[in-house]
Amino acid sequence: PTLHAAIFSAAADRGMTTVDVMRICGVGRATASRWINGHQSPDLRKIQPLADHLGMRLTKPRKRKQD
């Protein structure tokens, strides 16, 4: 699963609704719904507040060093 899918899964496991996600992330209902349903990938900066609320840490993928 993707990082944002894991975050939304954790939110659902804690009983959070689309309204909770939109309030915490500062986005509209349609945007939050598209994220949760996997129709759109959120920008990490937008879901950082949700990750913080859930006690999760977001990290960007590291660039691989070339030999």
GROMACS .gro file of N, CA and C in nm:
model
  201
    1PRO      N    1   0.083  -0.120   0.000
    1PRO     CA    2   0.000   0.000   0.000
    1PRO      C    3   0.087   0.126   0.000
    2THR      N    4   0.031   0.231  -0.053
    2THR     CA    5   0.102   0.359  -0.057
    2THR      C    6   0.100   0.422   0.081
    3LEU      N    7   0.185   0.521   0.100
    3LEU     CA    8   0.192   0.591   0.227
    3LEU      C    9   0.059   0.655   0.262
    4HIS      N   10  -0.001   0.725   0.165
    4HIS     CA   11  -0.128   0.791   0.197
    4HIS      C   12  -0.239   0.689   0.221
    5ALA      N   13  -0.235   0.574   0.154
    5ALA     CA   14  -0.335   0.470   0.180
    5ALA      C   15  -0.323   0.419   0.323
    6ALA      N   16  -0.199   0.405   0.370
    6ALA     CA   17  -0.176   0.359   0.507
    6ALA      C   18  -0.230   0.461   0.608
    7ILE      N   19  -0.213   0.588   0.577
    7ILE     CA   20  -0.262   0.694   0.666
    7ILE      C   21  -0.414   0.692   0.671
    8PHE      N   22  -0.478   0.681   0.554
    8PHE     CA   23  -0.625   0.680   0.552
    8PHE      C   24  -0.679   0.553   0.616
    9SER      N   25  -0.609   0.443   0.603
    9SER     CA   26  -0.649   0.319   0.668
    9SER      C   27  -0.642   0.334   0.820
   10ALA      N   28  -0.536   0.396   0.868
   10ALA     CA   29  -0.521   0.421   1.012
   10ALA      C   30  -0.632   0.513   1.061
   11ALA      N   31  -0.667   0.613   0.981
   11ALA     CA   32  -0.776   0.704   1.018
   11ALA      C   33  -0.908   0.627   1.028
   12ALA      N   34  -0.934   0.542   0.931
   12ALA     CA   35  -1.058   0.463   0.932
   12ALA      C   36  -1.061   0.369   1.051
   13ASP      N   37  -0.946   0.309   1.082
   13ASP     CA   38  -0.938   0.218   1.197
   13ASP      C   39  -0.972   0.289   1.327
   14ARG      N   40  -0.949   0.419   1.331
   14ARG     CA   41  -0.978   0.498   1.451
   14ARG      C   42  -1.116   0.563   1.445
   15GLY      N   43  -1.195   0.524   1.343
   15GLY     CA   44  -1.331   0.573   1.333
   15GLY      C   45  -1.344   0.712   1.274
   16MET      N   46  -1.240   0.762   1.210
   16MET     CA   47  -1.246   0.895   1.152
   16MET      C   48  -1.328   0.892   1.023
   17THR      N   49  -1.401   0.999   0.999
   17THR     CA   50  -1.485   1.011   0.880
   17THR      C   51  -1.420   1.103   0.777
   18THR      N   52  -1.483   1.111   0.661
   18THR     CA   53  -1.438   1.204   0.557
   18THR      C   54  -1.439   1.346   0.612
   19VAL      N   55  -1.538   1.380   0.690
   19VAL     CA   56  -1.548   1.515   0.749
   19VAL      C   57  -1.429   1.540   0.842
   20ASP      N   58  -1.391   1.441   0.920
   20ASP     CA   59  -1.274   1.456   1.007
   20ASP      C   60  -1.149   1.483   0.925
   21VAL      N   61  -1.131   1.404   0.819
   21VAL     CA   62  -1.013   1.421   0.732
   21VAL      C   63  -1.012   1.559   0.670
   22MET      N   64  -1.125   1.604   0.618
   22MET     CA   65  -1.128   1.735   0.552
   22MET      C   66  -1.100   1.848   0.651
   23ARG      N   67  -1.149   1.837   0.772
   23ARG     CA   68  -1.125   1.942   0.872
   23ARG      C   69  -0.977   1.946   0.913
   24ILE      N   70  -0.921   1.829   0.937
   24ILE     CA   71  -0.781   1.824   0.980
   24ILE      C   72  -0.687   1.868   0.869
   25CYS      N   73  -0.717   1.829   0.746
   25CYS     CA   74  -0.628   1.862   0.633
   25CYS      C   75  -0.659   1.997   0.570
   26GLY      N   76  -0.773   2.055   0.602
   26GLY     CA   77  -0.808   2.186   0.546
   26GLY      C   78  -0.847   2.180   0.400
   27VAL      N   79  -0.916   2.072   0.361
   27VAL     CA   80  -0.961   2.057   0.222
   27VAL      C   81  -1.111   2.037   0.220
   28GLY      N   82  -1.169   2.046   0.102
   28GLY     CA   83  -1.312   2.025   0.086
   28GLY      C   84  -1.349   1.878   0.088
   29ARG      N   85  -1.479   1.855   0.100
   29ARG     CA   86  -1.531   1.718   0.107
   29ARG      C   87  -1.495   1.637  -0.018
   30ALA      N   88  -1.509   1.696  -0.136
   30ALA     CA   89  -1.481   1.624  -0.260
   30ALA      C   90  -1.334   1.580  -0.267
   31THR      N   91  -1.245   1.669  -0.227
   31THR     CA   92  -1.102   1.637  -0.228
   31THR      C   93  -1.072   1.525  -0.131
   32ALA      N   94  -1.120   1.536  -0.008
   32ALA     CA   95  -1.097   1.433   0.093
   32ALA      C   96  -1.153   1.299   0.046
   33SER      N   97  -1.269   1.301  -0.014
   33SER     CA   98  -1.331   1.178  -0.063
   33SER      C   99  -1.248   1.114  -0.175
   34ARG      N  100  -1.198   1.195  -0.267
   34ARG     CA  101  -1.113   1.142  -0.376
   34ARG      C  102  -0.987   1.079  -0.320
   35TRP      N  103  -0.928   1.140  -0.217
   35TRP     CA  104  -0.808   1.084  -0.155
   35TRP      C  105  -0.840   0.950  -0.090
   36ILE      N  106  -0.944   0.948  -0.009
   36ILE     CA  107  -0.980   0.828   0.067
   36ILE      C  108  -1.015   0.713  -0.027
   37ASN      N  109  -1.084   0.744  -0.135
   37ASN     CA  110  -1.125   0.641  -0.230
   37ASN      C  111  -1.017   0.604  -0.331
   38GLY      N  112  -0.902   0.670  -0.323
   38GLY     CA  113  -0.790   0.638  -0.411
   38GLY      C  114  -0.800   0.694  -0.552
   39HIS      N  115  -0.891   0.788  -0.573
   39HIS     CA  116  -0.907   0.848  -0.705
   39HIS      C  117  -0.807   0.960  -0.732
   40GLN      N  118  -0.744   1.007  -0.627
   40GLN     CA  119  -0.646   1.115  -0.638
   40GLN      C  120  -0.544   1.099  -0.525
   41SER      N  121  -0.418   1.123  -0.556
   41SER     CA  122  -0.313   1.116  -0.455
   41SER      C  123  -0.292   1.254  -0.394
   42PRO      N  124  -0.293   1.263  -0.263
   42PRO     CA  125  -0.273   1.392  -0.198
   42PRO      C  126  -0.127   1.434  -0.196
   43ASP      N  127  -0.106   1.563  -0.193
   43ASP     CA  128   0.027   1.617  -0.171
   43ASP      C  129   0.063   1.589  -0.025
   44LEU      N  130   0.186   1.548  -0.002
   44LEU     CA  131   0.228   1.514   0.134
   44LEU      C  132   0.208   1.630   0.231
   45ARG      N  133   0.226   1.753   0.183
   45ARG     CA  134   0.207   1.868   0.272
   45ARG      C  135   0.063   1.880   0.319
   46LYS      N  136  -0.030   1.834   0.237
   46LYS     CA  137  -0.171   1.843   0.273
   46LYS      C  138  -0.212   1.737   0.375
   47ILE      N  139  -0.147   1.620   0.371
   47ILE     CA  140  -0.187   1.516   0.466
   47ILE      C  141  -0.097   1.511   0.590
   48GLN      N  142   0.003   1.599   0.595
   48GLN     CA  143   0.089   1.604   0.713
   48GLN      C  144   0.010   1.627   0.841
   49PRO      N  145  -0.087   1.720   0.842
   49PRO     CA  146  -0.164   1.739   0.966
   49PRO      C  147  -0.238   1.612   1.010
   50LEU      N  148  -0.287   1.534   0.915
   50LEU     CA  149  -0.355   1.410   0.949
   50LEU      C  150  -0.256   1.309   1.005
   51ALA      N  151  -0.140   1.298   0.942
   51ALA     CA  152  -0.036   1.207   0.992
   51ALA      C  153   0.003   1.248   1.135
   52ASP      N  154   0.019   1.378   1.158
   52ASP     CA  155   0.052   1.426   1.292
   52ASP      C  156  -0.058   1.389   1.392
   53HIS      N  157  -0.181   1.408   1.353
   53HIS     CA  158  -0.296   1.376   1.439
   53HIS      C  159  -0.296   1.228   1.476
   54LEU      N  160  -0.255   1.144   1.382
   54LEU     CA  161  -0.254   0.999   1.403
   54LEU      C  162  -0.124   0.949   1.465
   55GLY      N  163  -0.028   1.041   1.485
   55GLY     CA  164   0.100   1.002   1.542
   55GLY      C  165   0.188   0.926   1.444
   56MET      N  166   0.168   0.953   1.314
   56MET     CA  167   0.246   0.886   1.210
   56MET      C  168   0.348   0.984   1.154
   57ARG      N  169   0.454   0.929   1.101
   57ARG     CA  170   0.561   1.011   1.045
   57ARG      C  171   0.564   0.997   0.893
   58LEU      N  172   0.565   1.110   0.825
   58LEU     CA  173   0.578   1.110   0.679
   58LEU      C  174   0.723   1.132   0.642
   59THR      N  175   0.771   1.056   0.547
   59THR     CA  176   0.905   1.078   0.494
   59THR      C  177   0.900   1.070   0.344
   60LYS      N  178   0.983   1.148   0.280
   60LYS     CA  179   0.995   1.143   0.135
   60LYS      C  180   1.088   1.028   0.098
   61PRO      N  181   1.064   0.966  -0.017
   61PRO     CA  182   1.156   0.861  -0.060
   61PRO      C  183   1.296   0.918  -0.082
   62ARG      N  184   1.394   0.841  -0.044
   62ARG     CA  185   1.532   0.884  -0.062
   62ARG      C  186   1.578   0.855  -0.203
   63LYS      N  187   1.659   0.945  -0.255
   63LYS     CA  188   1.718   0.920  -0.386
   63LYS      C  189   1.831   0.819  -0.369
   64ARG      N  190   1.836   0.725  -0.459
   64ARG     CA  191   1.941   0.625  -0.452
   64ARG      C  192   2.071   0.683  -0.501
   65LYS      N  193   2.177   0.649  -0.431
   65LYS     CA  194   2.311   0.692  -0.473
   65LYS      C  195   2.354   0.608  -0.591
   66GLN      N  196   2.414   0.675  -0.687
   66GLN     CA  197   2.469   0.601  -0.801
   66GLN      C  198   2.613   0.564  -0.768
   67ASP      N  199   2.653   0.446  -0.813
   67ASP     CA  200   2.790   0.400  -0.786
   67ASP      C  201   2.893   0.485  -0.854
   0.00000   0.00000   0.00000
